[in-house]
Short mmCIF file of C-alpha atoms in Angstrom, two decimals:
data_model
loop_
_atom_site.label_atom_id
_atom_site.label_comp_id
_atom_site.label_asym_id
_atom_site.label_seq_id
_atom_site.Cartn_x
_atom_site.Cartn_y
_atom_site.Cartn_z
CA UNK Q 1 -22.52 -43.82 58.82
CA UNK Q 2 -18.52 -44.50 56.61
CA UNK Q 3 -15.77 -44.17 58.91
CA UNK Q 4 -12.34 -43.93 57.66
CA UNK Q 5 -11.44 -47.02 59.78
CA UNK Q 6 -14.52 -49.79 59.29
CA UNK Q 7 -15.12 -50.70 63.12
CA UNK Q 8 -14.93 -54.66 63.88
CA UNK Q 9 -17.52 -54.93 66.59
CA UNK Q 10 -18.81 -58.44 65.67
CA UNK Q 11 -17.14 -61.51 64.37
CA UNK Q 12 -20.02 -61.49 61.91
CA UNK Q 13 -18.94 -58.50 60.30
CA UNK Q 14 -15.84 -58.67 60.36
CA UNK Q 15 -15.44 -61.93 58.34
CA UNK Q 16 -17.66 -61.14 55.88
CA UNK Q 17 -16.22 -60.06 52.67
CA UNK Q 18 -19.34 -59.49 51.35
CA UNK Q 19 -20.27 -56.84 53.37
CA UNK Q 20 -16.94 -55.35 53.75
CA UNK Q 21 -17.09 -54.40 49.75
CA UNK Q 22 -21.00 -53.49 49.61
CA UNK Q 23 -19.83 -50.36 52.80
CA UNK Q 24 -16.59 -49.83 50.64
CA UNK Q 25 -19.28 -49.14 47.19
CA UNK Q 26 -21.46 -46.94 49.34
CA UNK Q 27 -19.04 -44.53 50.99
CA UNK Q 28 -17.29 -44.32 47.44
CA UNK Q 29 -20.60 -43.31 45.57
CA UNK Q 30 -21.83 -41.39 48.70
CA UNK Q 31 -18.52 -39.38 48.54
CA UNK Q 32 -18.44 -39.11 44.81
CA UNK Q 33 -22.25 -37.65 44.85
CA UNK Q 34 -21.11 -34.78 47.48
CA UNK Q 35 -18.14 -33.90 45.14
CA UNK Q 36 -19.89 -33.66 41.95
CA UNK Q 37 -22.66 -31.47 44.15
CA UNK Q 38 -20.08 -29.08 45.26
CA UNK Q 39 -18.65 -28.55 41.77
CA UNK Q 40 -21.97 -28.11 40.20
CA UNK Q 41 -22.65 -25.17 42.58
CA UNK Q 42 -19.74 -23.78 42.27
CA UNK Q 43 -19.84 -23.49 38.59
CA UNK Q 44 -23.27 -22.23 39.10
CA UNK Q 45 -22.06 -19.50 41.26
CA UNK Q 46 -19.04 -18.90 38.34
CA UNK Q 47 -21.85 -18.37 35.61
CA UNK Q 48 -23.92 -15.87 37.64
CA UNK Q 49 -20.55 -13.78 38.62
CA UNK Q 50 -19.50 -13.86 34.90
CA UNK Q 51 -22.93 -12.93 33.58
CA UNK Q 52 -22.88 -9.95 36.17
CA UNK Q 53 -19.85 -8.91 35.19
CA UNK Q 54 -20.42 -8.85 31.46
CA UNK Q 55 -23.81 -6.95 32.34
CA UNK Q 56 -22.07 -4.28 34.19
CA UNK Q 57 -19.03 -4.03 31.60
CA UNK Q 58 -21.75 -3.53 28.98
CA UNK Q 59 -23.16 -1.19 30.91
CA UNK Q 60 -20.42 1.09 31.44
CA UNK Q 61 -19.49 0.71 27.54
CA UNK Q 62 -22.70 1.85 26.56
CA UNK Q 63 -22.47 5.02 29.35
CA UNK Q 64 -19.16 5.94 27.47
CA UNK Q 65 -20.48 5.52 23.80
CA UNK Q 66 -23.40 7.97 24.97
CA UNK Q 67 -21.21 10.29 25.92
CA UNK Q 68 -19.41 10.30 22.71
CA UNK Q 69 -20.81 12.91 20.06
CA UNK Q 70 -23.80 11.37 17.77
CA UNK Q 71 -21.42 12.91 15.06
CA UNK Q 72 -18.21 10.87 15.82
CA UNK Q 73 -19.97 7.70 16.47
CA UNK Q 74 -21.64 7.66 12.96
CA UNK Q 75 -18.02 8.08 11.60
CA UNK Q 76 -16.36 5.93 13.69
CA UNK Q 77 -19.41 3.41 12.41
CA UNK Q 78 -18.88 4.14 8.55
CA UNK Q 79 -15.04 3.58 9.03
CA UNK Q 80 -14.83 0.84 10.46
CA UNK Q 81 -17.83 -0.60 8.38
CA UNK Q 82 -15.63 0.48 5.49
CA UNK Q 83 -12.12 -0.72 6.18
CA UNK Q 84 -13.95 -4.65 7.16
CA UNK Q 85 -15.38 -4.32 3.79
CA UNK Q 86 -12.07 -3.23 1.92
CA UNK Q 87 -10.08 -6.09 3.78
CA UNK Q 88 -12.90 -8.72 2.94
CA UNK Q 89 -12.54 -7.66 -0.99
CA UNK Q 90 -8.96 -7.66 -0.21
CA UNK Q 91 -8.10 -10.48 1.54
CA UNK Q 92 -10.61 -13.14 0.14
CA UNK Q 93 -12.09 -12.23 -3.10
CA UNK Q 94 -8.58 -11.04 -5.07
CA UNK Q 95 -8.54 -7.50 -5.14
CA UNK Q 96 -12.48 -7.51 -6.96
CA UNK Q 97 -15.10 -5.13 -5.59
CA UNK Q 98 -17.98 -6.52 -3.83
CA UNK Q 99 -21.43 -5.46 -3.30
CA UNK Q 100 -20.89 -5.06 0.54
CA UNK Q 101 -17.55 -2.49 -0.21
CA UNK Q 102 -19.58 -0.82 -3.11
CA UNK Q 103 -22.58 -0.11 -0.87
CA UNK Q 104 -20.67 1.20 2.18
CA UNK Q 105 -18.28 3.74 -0.35
CA UNK Q 106 -21.10 5.36 -1.63
CA UNK Q 107 -23.18 5.78 1.42
CA UNK Q 108 -19.61 7.26 2.87
CA UNK Q 109 -18.85 9.37 -0.16
CA UNK Q 110 -22.68 10.76 0.09
CA UNK Q 111 -24.23 10.86 3.39
CA UNK Q 112 -20.89 11.57 5.56
CA UNK Q 113 -22.09 14.88 7.66
CA UNK Q 114 -19.67 17.60 7.72
CA UNK Q 115 -19.55 17.64 11.17
CA UNK Q 116 -18.24 14.05 11.46
CA UNK Q 117 -14.91 14.87 9.61
CA UNK Q 118 -12.04 16.67 11.52
CA UNK Q 119 -10.93 19.15 8.91
CA UNK Q 120 -6.87 19.58 9.35
CA UNK Q 121 -7.42 19.56 13.12
CA UNK Q 122 -3.70 18.62 13.39
CA UNK Q 123 -1.87 20.80 11.05
CA UNK Q 124 -4.20 23.03 8.81
CA UNK Q 125 -5.09 23.01 5.65
CA UNK Q 126 -2.07 24.64 4.28
CA UNK Q 127 1.25 23.02 2.89
CA UNK Q 128 4.25 23.89 4.37
CA UNK Q 129 6.60 26.08 1.49
CA UNK Q 130 10.46 26.50 2.16
CA UNK Q 131 12.10 28.89 -0.49
CA UNK Q 132 15.41 27.95 -1.59
CA UNK Q 133 15.93 31.87 -3.40
CA UNK Q 134 17.49 32.98 -0.43
CA UNK Q 135 19.14 29.92 1.38
CA UNK Q 136 18.96 26.96 0.74
CA UNK Q 137 17.08 24.64 3.51
CA UNK Q 138 18.48 22.15 5.14
CA UNK Q 139 17.32 18.53 6.10
CA UNK Q 140 16.19 19.53 9.70
CA UNK Q 141 13.87 22.11 8.19
CA UNK Q 142 12.11 19.66 5.86
CA UNK Q 143 11.75 17.35 8.37
CA UNK Q 144 10.41 19.75 11.09
CA UNK Q 145 8.24 21.40 8.42
CA UNK Q 146 6.38 18.22 7.25
CA UNK Q 147 6.10 17.23 10.44
CA UNK Q 148 9.06 14.05 9.81
CA UNK Q 149 8.07 14.21 6.42
CA UNK Q 150 4.54 12.75 7.64
CA UNK Q 151 2.77 15.45 5.06
CA UNK Q 152 3.48 17.30 2.11
CA UNK Q 153 6.02 19.46 1.84
CA UNK Q 154 7.36 21.98 -1.11
CA UNK Q 155 10.64 23.40 -1.71
CA UNK Q 156 10.48 26.29 -4.27
CA UNK Q 157 13.38 27.07 -6.60
CA UNK Q 158 15.87 24.47 -5.63
CA UNK Q 159 16.11 22.92 -8.87
CA UNK Q 160 16.94 26.27 -10.97
CA UNK Q 161 20.71 25.82 -11.22
CA UNK Q 162 22.91 22.94 -12.55
CA UNK Q 163 21.77 20.52 -15.69
CA UNK Q 164 17.66 20.72 -14.99
CA UNK Q 165 17.14 23.43 -16.65
CA UNK Q 166 18.42 22.38 -19.97
CA UNK Q 167 14.93 21.04 -20.08
CA UNK Q 168 12.89 24.32 -18.97
CA UNK Q 169 11.18 24.27 -22.58
CA UNK Q 170 9.84 22.35 -25.88
CA UNK Q 171 13.05 23.82 -27.69
CA UNK Q 172 15.42 23.11 -24.92
CA UNK Q 173 14.09 19.43 -24.30
CA UNK Q 174 14.34 19.14 -27.86
CA UNK Q 175 17.41 19.80 -28.20
CA UNK Q 176 18.28 18.05 -24.99
CA UNK Q 177 16.87 14.63 -25.04
CA UNK Q 178 17.35 11.90 -26.86
CA UNK Q 179 15.23 11.84 -29.46
CA UNK Q 180 15.78 8.38 -31.05
CA UNK Q 181 14.55 5.96 -28.07
CA UNK Q 182 11.39 4.83 -28.36
CA UNK Q 183 8.40 4.89 -25.55
CA UNK Q 184 5.39 3.63 -24.66
CA UNK Q 185 2.86 6.81 -24.77
CA UNK Q 186 -0.85 6.87 -24.19
CA UNK Q 187 -3.10 8.13 -26.79
CA UNK Q 188 -5.75 10.07 -25.89
CA UNK Q 189 -9.33 9.32 -28.34
CA UNK Q 190 -11.62 12.13 -29.16
CA UNK Q 191 -14.30 10.84 -27.06
CA UNK Q 192 -14.29 11.63 -23.56
CA UNK Q 193 -15.46 8.84 -22.12
CA UNK Q 194 -13.09 6.04 -24.21
CA UNK Q 195 -10.13 5.12 -22.26
CA UNK Q 196 -6.57 6.08 -23.92
CA UNK Q 197 -4.67 3.46 -25.68
CA UNK Q 198 -0.89 2.52 -25.71
CA UNK Q 199 1.12 3.21 -28.77
CA UNK Q 200 4.95 3.38 -29.22
CA UNK Q 201 6.61 6.69 -30.60
CA UNK Q 202 9.98 7.85 -30.96
CA UNK Q 203 10.94 11.36 -28.56
CA UNK Q 204 11.14 12.83 -31.54
CA UNK Q 205 7.95 11.90 -32.97
CA UNK Q 206 6.08 12.04 -29.58
CA UNK Q 207 7.37 15.75 -28.96
CA UNK Q 208 6.16 17.01 -32.67
CA UNK Q 209 2.67 15.16 -32.27
CA UNK Q 210 2.35 16.66 -28.88
CA UNK Q 211 2.53 19.91 -29.68
CA UNK Q 212 0.13 19.13 -33.05
CA UNK Q 213 -2.46 17.73 -31.38
CA UNK Q 214 -1.93 17.31 -27.41
CA UNK Q 215 -3.01 13.78 -27.20
CA UNK Q 216 0.24 12.38 -26.22
CA UNK Q 217 1.06 11.32 -22.58
CA UNK Q 218 3.90 9.48 -21.28
CA UNK Q 219 3.24 8.19 -17.47
CA UNK Q 220 5.32 6.68 -15.22
CA UNK Q 221 7.96 5.92 -18.13
CA UNK Q 222 11.29 4.44 -15.91
CA UNK Q 223 13.22 4.58 -18.92
CA UNK Q 224 13.53 8.16 -19.56
CA UNK Q 225 15.94 9.05 -17.30
CA UNK Q 226 18.21 6.30 -18.15
CA UNK Q 227 18.17 7.00 -21.44
CA UNK Q 228 19.22 10.84 -20.77
CA UNK Q 229 21.69 11.02 -18.21
CA UNK Q 230 22.25 14.34 -18.26
CA UNK Q 231 18.78 15.01 -16.92
CA UNK Q 232 19.25 12.15 -14.27
CA UNK Q 233 22.13 14.16 -13.29
CA UNK Q 234 20.45 17.14 -13.04
CA UNK Q 235 17.53 15.33 -10.95
CA UNK Q 236 20.36 14.43 -8.70
CA UNK Q 237 21.69 17.43 -8.07
CA UNK Q 238 18.63 19.13 -6.89
CA UNK Q 239 18.21 16.52 -4.18
CA UNK Q 240 21.98 16.77 -3.79
CA UNK Q 241 21.52 20.58 -2.60
CA UNK Q 242 19.83 19.86 0.31
CA UNK Q 243 22.68 19.28 3.27
CA UNK Q 244 22.26 18.04 6.49
CA UNK Q 245 23.66 21.09 9.13
CA UNK Q 246 24.68 18.13 11.62
CA UNK Q 247 26.15 15.34 9.86
CA UNK Q 248 26.86 17.52 6.47
CA UNK Q 249 24.93 14.30 4.73
CA UNK Q 250 22.93 15.57 1.96
CA UNK Q 251 19.18 14.70 1.14
CA UNK Q 252 20.34 12.57 -1.46
CA UNK Q 253 21.29 10.36 1.21
CA UNK Q 254 19.01 10.75 3.63
CA UNK Q 255 16.14 10.01 1.25
CA UNK Q 256 17.79 6.94 -0.32
CA UNK Q 257 17.56 8.16 -3.82
CA UNK Q 258 20.32 6.14 -4.96
CA UNK Q 259 18.56 3.08 -4.68
CA UNK Q 260 15.15 4.34 -5.39
CA UNK Q 261 12.76 4.07 -8.52
CA UNK Q 262 13.17 7.17 -10.92
CA UNK Q 263 9.71 7.77 -13.11
CA UNK Q 264 9.07 10.53 -15.60
CA UNK Q 265 5.89 12.09 -16.73
CA UNK Q 266 5.86 13.89 -19.87
CA UNK Q 267 2.83 15.72 -22.24
CA UNK Q 268 2.24 19.07 -23.68
CA UNK Q 269 -1.00 21.15 -22.88
CA UNK Q 270 -3.77 20.27 -20.63
CA UNK Q 271 -5.73 17.38 -22.17
CA UNK Q 272 -4.20 14.59 -19.53
CA UNK Q 273 -4.88 14.33 -16.05
CA UNK Q 274 -4.83 11.67 -13.09
CA UNK Q 275 -7.18 10.86 -11.17
CA UNK Q 276 -6.87 10.50 -7.21
CA UNK Q 277 -4.61 7.60 -6.54
CA UNK Q 278 -2.22 6.89 -3.17
CA UNK Q 279 1.04 4.36 -3.26
CA UNK Q 280 2.66 3.10 -0.40
CA UNK Q 281 6.21 4.74 -0.87
CA UNK Q 282 7.06 8.45 -0.57
CA UNK Q 283 7.75 10.61 -3.64
CA UNK Q 284 10.46 12.90 -4.03
CA UNK Q 285 9.13 15.08 -7.58
CA UNK Q 286 10.83 17.64 -8.82
CA UNK Q 287 9.57 19.76 -11.21
CA UNK Q 288 11.53 20.37 -14.85
CA UNK Q 289 9.34 22.22 -16.98
CA UNK Q 290 5.40 23.69 -17.20
CA UNK Q 291 2.90 23.59 -13.87
CA UNK Q 292 0.64 21.21 -12.50
CA UNK Q 293 -1.71 21.37 -9.21
CA UNK Q 294 -1.75 18.89 -6.72
CA UNK Q 295 -4.85 18.11 -4.96
CA UNK Q 296 -3.82 16.38 -1.68
CA UNK Q 297 -6.25 14.37 0.80
CA UNK Q 298 -4.84 12.60 4.19
CA UNK Q 299 -5.17 8.76 4.07
CA UNK Q 300 -7.05 9.23 7.08
CA UNK Q 301 -10.51 10.44 5.21
CA UNK Q 302 -9.82 6.76 2.73
CA UNK Q 303 -13.35 5.63 3.54
CA UNK Q 304 -14.78 8.58 2.32
CA UNK Q 305 -12.56 8.34 -0.92
CA UNK Q 306 -14.20 4.97 -2.95
CA UNK Q 307 -11.07 3.11 -2.47
CA UNK Q 308 -9.94 0.47 -4.17
CA UNK Q 309 -7.22 -1.55 -4.32
CA UNK Q 310 -5.11 -2.20 -7.63
CA UNK Q 311 -3.99 -5.76 -7.80
CA UNK Q 312 -0.90 -4.88 -10.08
CA UNK Q 313 0.75 -1.96 -8.58
CA UNK Q 314 -0.05 -2.51 -4.53
CA UNK Q 315 -1.49 1.24 -4.82
CA UNK Q 316 -4.76 2.37 -4.35
CA UNK Q 317 -7.10 4.28 -6.52
CA UNK Q 318 -10.77 6.15 -6.30
CA UNK Q 319 -13.82 5.90 -7.77
CA UNK Q 320 -14.54 9.35 -7.30
CA UNK Q 321 -14.49 11.77 -10.17
CA UNK Q 322 -12.31 14.81 -10.00
CA UNK Q 323 -12.43 16.44 -6.83
CA UNK Q 324 -13.31 19.62 -8.65
CA UNK Q 325 -16.30 18.07 -10.14
CA UNK Q 326 -17.66 17.01 -7.11
CA UNK Q 327 -20.09 19.66 -5.46
CA UNK Q 328 -19.45 19.99 -1.82
CA UNK Q 329 -16.79 17.40 -1.39
CA UNK Q 330 -14.37 20.07 -0.20
CA UNK Q 331 -16.31 21.25 2.42
CA UNK Q 332 -16.41 17.59 3.83
CA UNK Q 333 -12.66 16.59 2.86
CA UNK Q 334 -9.80 19.09 3.73
CA UNK Q 335 -8.11 19.25 0.24
CA UNK Q 336 -4.90 20.93 0.28
CA UNK Q 337 -3.88 22.57 -3.19
CA UNK Q 338 -0.40 23.29 -4.14
CA UNK Q 339 1.26 24.34 -7.46
CA UNK Q 340 4.57 23.43 -8.22
CA UNK Q 341 6.81 25.32 -10.90
CA UNK Q 342 9.96 24.58 -13.12
CA UNK Q 343 12.39 23.96 -10.15
CA UNK Q 344 10.49 23.25 -7.58
CA UNK Q 345 10.77 19.86 -5.30
CA UNK Q 346 7.80 18.27 -3.66
CA UNK Q 347 7.90 15.98 -1.19
CA UNK Q 348 4.74 13.98 0.14
CA UNK Q 349 4.66 10.56 1.89
CA UNK Q 350 3.03 7.56 0.81
CA UNK Q 351 -0.61 6.65 1.92
CA UNK Q 352 -1.64 10.07 0.59
CA UNK Q 353 -4.34 10.58 -1.68
CA UNK Q 354 -3.30 12.96 -4.67
CA UNK Q 355 -4.74 14.21 -7.85
CA UNK Q 356 -2.45 16.12 -10.68
CA UNK Q 357 -3.79 18.40 -13.49
CA UNK Q 358 -1.51 20.32 -15.94
CA UNK Q 359 -2.11 24.31 -16.26
CA UNK Q 360 -0.47 25.66 -19.21
CA UNK Q 361 -2.18 25.17 -22.31
CA UNK Q 362 0.65 25.91 -24.44
CA UNK Q 363 4.01 24.78 -23.06
CA UNK Q 364 5.54 21.20 -22.39
CA UNK Q 365 5.17 19.24 -19.03
CA UNK Q 366 7.83 17.24 -17.37
CA UNK Q 367 8.45 16.24 -14.19
CA UNK Q 368 10.05 12.98 -12.42
CA UNK Q 369 9.99 11.76 -9.09
CA UNK Q 370 12.26 9.71 -6.95
CA UNK Q 371 10.64 6.84 -4.97
CA UNK Q 372 13.20 5.18 -2.32
CA UNK Q 373 13.05 1.57 -2.23
CA UNK Q 374 14.08 1.31 1.55
CA UNK Q 375 10.45 3.42 2.10
CA UNK Q 376 9.09 -0.04 2.16
CA UNK Q 377 10.15 -0.31 5.73
CA UNK Q 378 7.99 2.15 7.07
CA UNK Q 379 5.21 0.55 5.75
CA UNK Q 380 6.09 -2.29 7.24
CA UNK Q 381 6.47 -0.55 10.21
CA UNK Q 382 3.27 1.25 10.52
CA UNK Q 383 1.50 -2.02 10.31
CA UNK Q 384 3.59 -3.66 13.06
CA UNK Q 385 3.03 0.00 14.65
CA UNK Q 386 -0.67 0.96 14.24
CA UNK Q 387 -0.75 3.05 16.91
CA UNK Q 388 1.38 5.35 14.91
CA UNK Q 389 -0.83 5.93 12.33
CA UNK Q 390 -4.16 3.86 12.21
CA UNK Q 391 -4.89 4.86 8.94
CA UNK Q 392 -2.09 3.92 7.46
CA UNK Q 393 -1.45 0.77 9.10
CA UNK Q 394 -5.06 -0.27 7.50
CA UNK Q 395 -4.14 0.05 4.11
CA UNK Q 396 -0.90 -1.40 4.99
CA UNK Q 397 -2.76 -4.30 5.92
CA UNK Q 398 -4.40 -4.41 2.30
CA UNK Q 399 -0.49 -4.86 0.87
CA UNK Q 400 -0.29 -8.55 2.91
CA UNK Q 401 -2.14 -10.34 -0.10
CA UNK Q 402 -0.33 -9.30 -2.91
CA UNK Q 403 2.79 -9.65 -1.25
CA UNK Q 404 2.46 -13.25 -0.38
CA UNK Q 405 0.69 -14.26 -3.56
CA UNK Q 406 3.93 -12.41 -5.47
CA UNK Q 407 6.25 -14.08 -2.98
CA UNK Q 408 4.48 -17.72 -3.28
CA UNK Q 409 4.90 -17.34 -7.13
CA UNK Q 410 7.94 -16.83 -7.34
CA UNK Q 411 8.92 -19.81 -4.95
CA UNK Q 412 6.63 -21.57 -6.65
CA UNK Q 413 8.49 -20.92 -10.01
CA UNK Q 414 11.89 -21.35 -8.28
CA UNK Q 415 11.16 -25.01 -7.29
CA UNK Q 416 9.28 -25.81 -10.49
CA UNK Q 417 12.92 -24.56 -12.54
CA UNK Q 418 14.48 -26.44 -9.75
CA UNK Q 419 12.35 -29.25 -10.20
CA UNK Q 420 12.84 -29.15 -14.29
CA UNK Q 421 16.48 -28.56 -13.97
CA UNK Q 422 16.38 -31.77 -11.89
CA UNK Q 423 14.61 -33.44 -14.61
CA UNK Q 424 16.50 -32.59 -17.09
CA UNK Q 425 19.84 -33.85 -15.28
CA UNK Q 426 18.10 -37.15 -14.67
CA UNK Q 427 17.30 -37.23 -18.36
CA UNK Q 428 21.27 -36.49 -19.56
CA UNK Q 429 22.26 -39.22 -17.13
CA UNK Q 430 19.96 -41.66 -18.01
CA UNK Q 431 20.89 -40.69 -22.30
CA UNK Q 432 24.37 -41.37 -21.27
CA UNK Q 433 23.61 -44.32 -19.65
CA UNK Q 434 22.21 -45.68 -22.80
CA UNK Q 435 24.87 -44.13 -25.20
CA UNK Q 436 27.12 -46.40 -23.25
CA UNK Q 437 24.94 -49.65 -23.57
CA UNK Q 438 24.69 -49.23 -26.99
CA UNK Q 439 28.49 -48.46 -27.70
CA UNK Q 440 29.06 -51.71 -25.86
CA UNK Q 441 26.37 -53.75 -28.06
CA UNK Q 442 27.91 -52.10 -30.81
CA UNK Q 443 31.33 -53.40 -30.07
CA UNK Q 444 30.37 -56.60 -29.15
CA UNK Q 445 28.38 -57.19 -32.49
CA UNK Q 446 31.98 -55.82 -34.16
CA UNK Q 447 33.65 -58.89 -32.20
CA UNK Q 448 31.07 -61.28 -33.35
#
């Protein structure tokens, strides 16, 4: 036995130091063995309980999945694989399309079952239209009709008054545009499979050539409104005509027009189109002259759009051809068609797929849009709170590598300039020291 205190029953045991040490070691070894055995038994029981818990959880998940319809499971699986492939291509391959992403995109675009896509389940496939010919809508009307600027909205005829009608036709544009300024135009080649090339023309030369050959297109021009203040004032008047019934503030303040990017599109005829693409900032587009057909697809259908990220513009583009040329695609994707006419204001949020077709064969088409810079905060909010809009959150997540690379590039360039400045200052100090030494030596030589 190993009592807590050794019993001193005999003189030999009391005086034998060797026996006491042996007994202490034996008791210690026995206690350690018992502790290890107890711990091992407890570990085995815990492992068994964990395995049972995992088995029960897996059984519950399996039963829950089996209750979900097959079409929904197919859709969720396809979309999850697409977002994983797109994130991998964006974060780890410098925005290059990988075989995995191409394979998943091709499968989703072709094999997506119709019943797996909820066709306009939340708000329908029609766009809210507010007519400003009777009464100009308020900011609250626009927010209500567009579900808080989360869906496209068309305001008819809000820009038919003021300075904007001065540019409503080819002849009027020739009279009021600054014809001496030079811009970079896209030149349409004769062969349809050839990409347009860029060439500089003055506005006067471009307008004459447009009407003759219809092979020039001014796309995303940020200088047109700067060179034509009257056009810019007409665009601002259009947005400023919409006011809030509560605060009295105009849509100009509510939308942040003063701190926005202005981009314009100018062409003649119908030879030019814009394929499906999407940006991450909302767009307030004013149709100045001509007519355009806009075909929208909600961002939640991005896994079926053969989406690729553009590293240069932080936008997404689709490798699909025009939706109108893909048989049966409109039955799978809820397409929303909107026609804008002179004086119309089209508002649509970021991350909304859209392609644009010019409709007038023999007319000048001019339109300009506002892109509020402060709308970037909404993209950040979608990333931080993905429950608000999961598709937009996943698309916003793809912006992180590009933004980080740009910021790091600017930081590194700032650091490089700082180091160059410090080195230049050091060289100047050393040159001053050498000049002083040389002057002292010259003076010493003159004395000698």
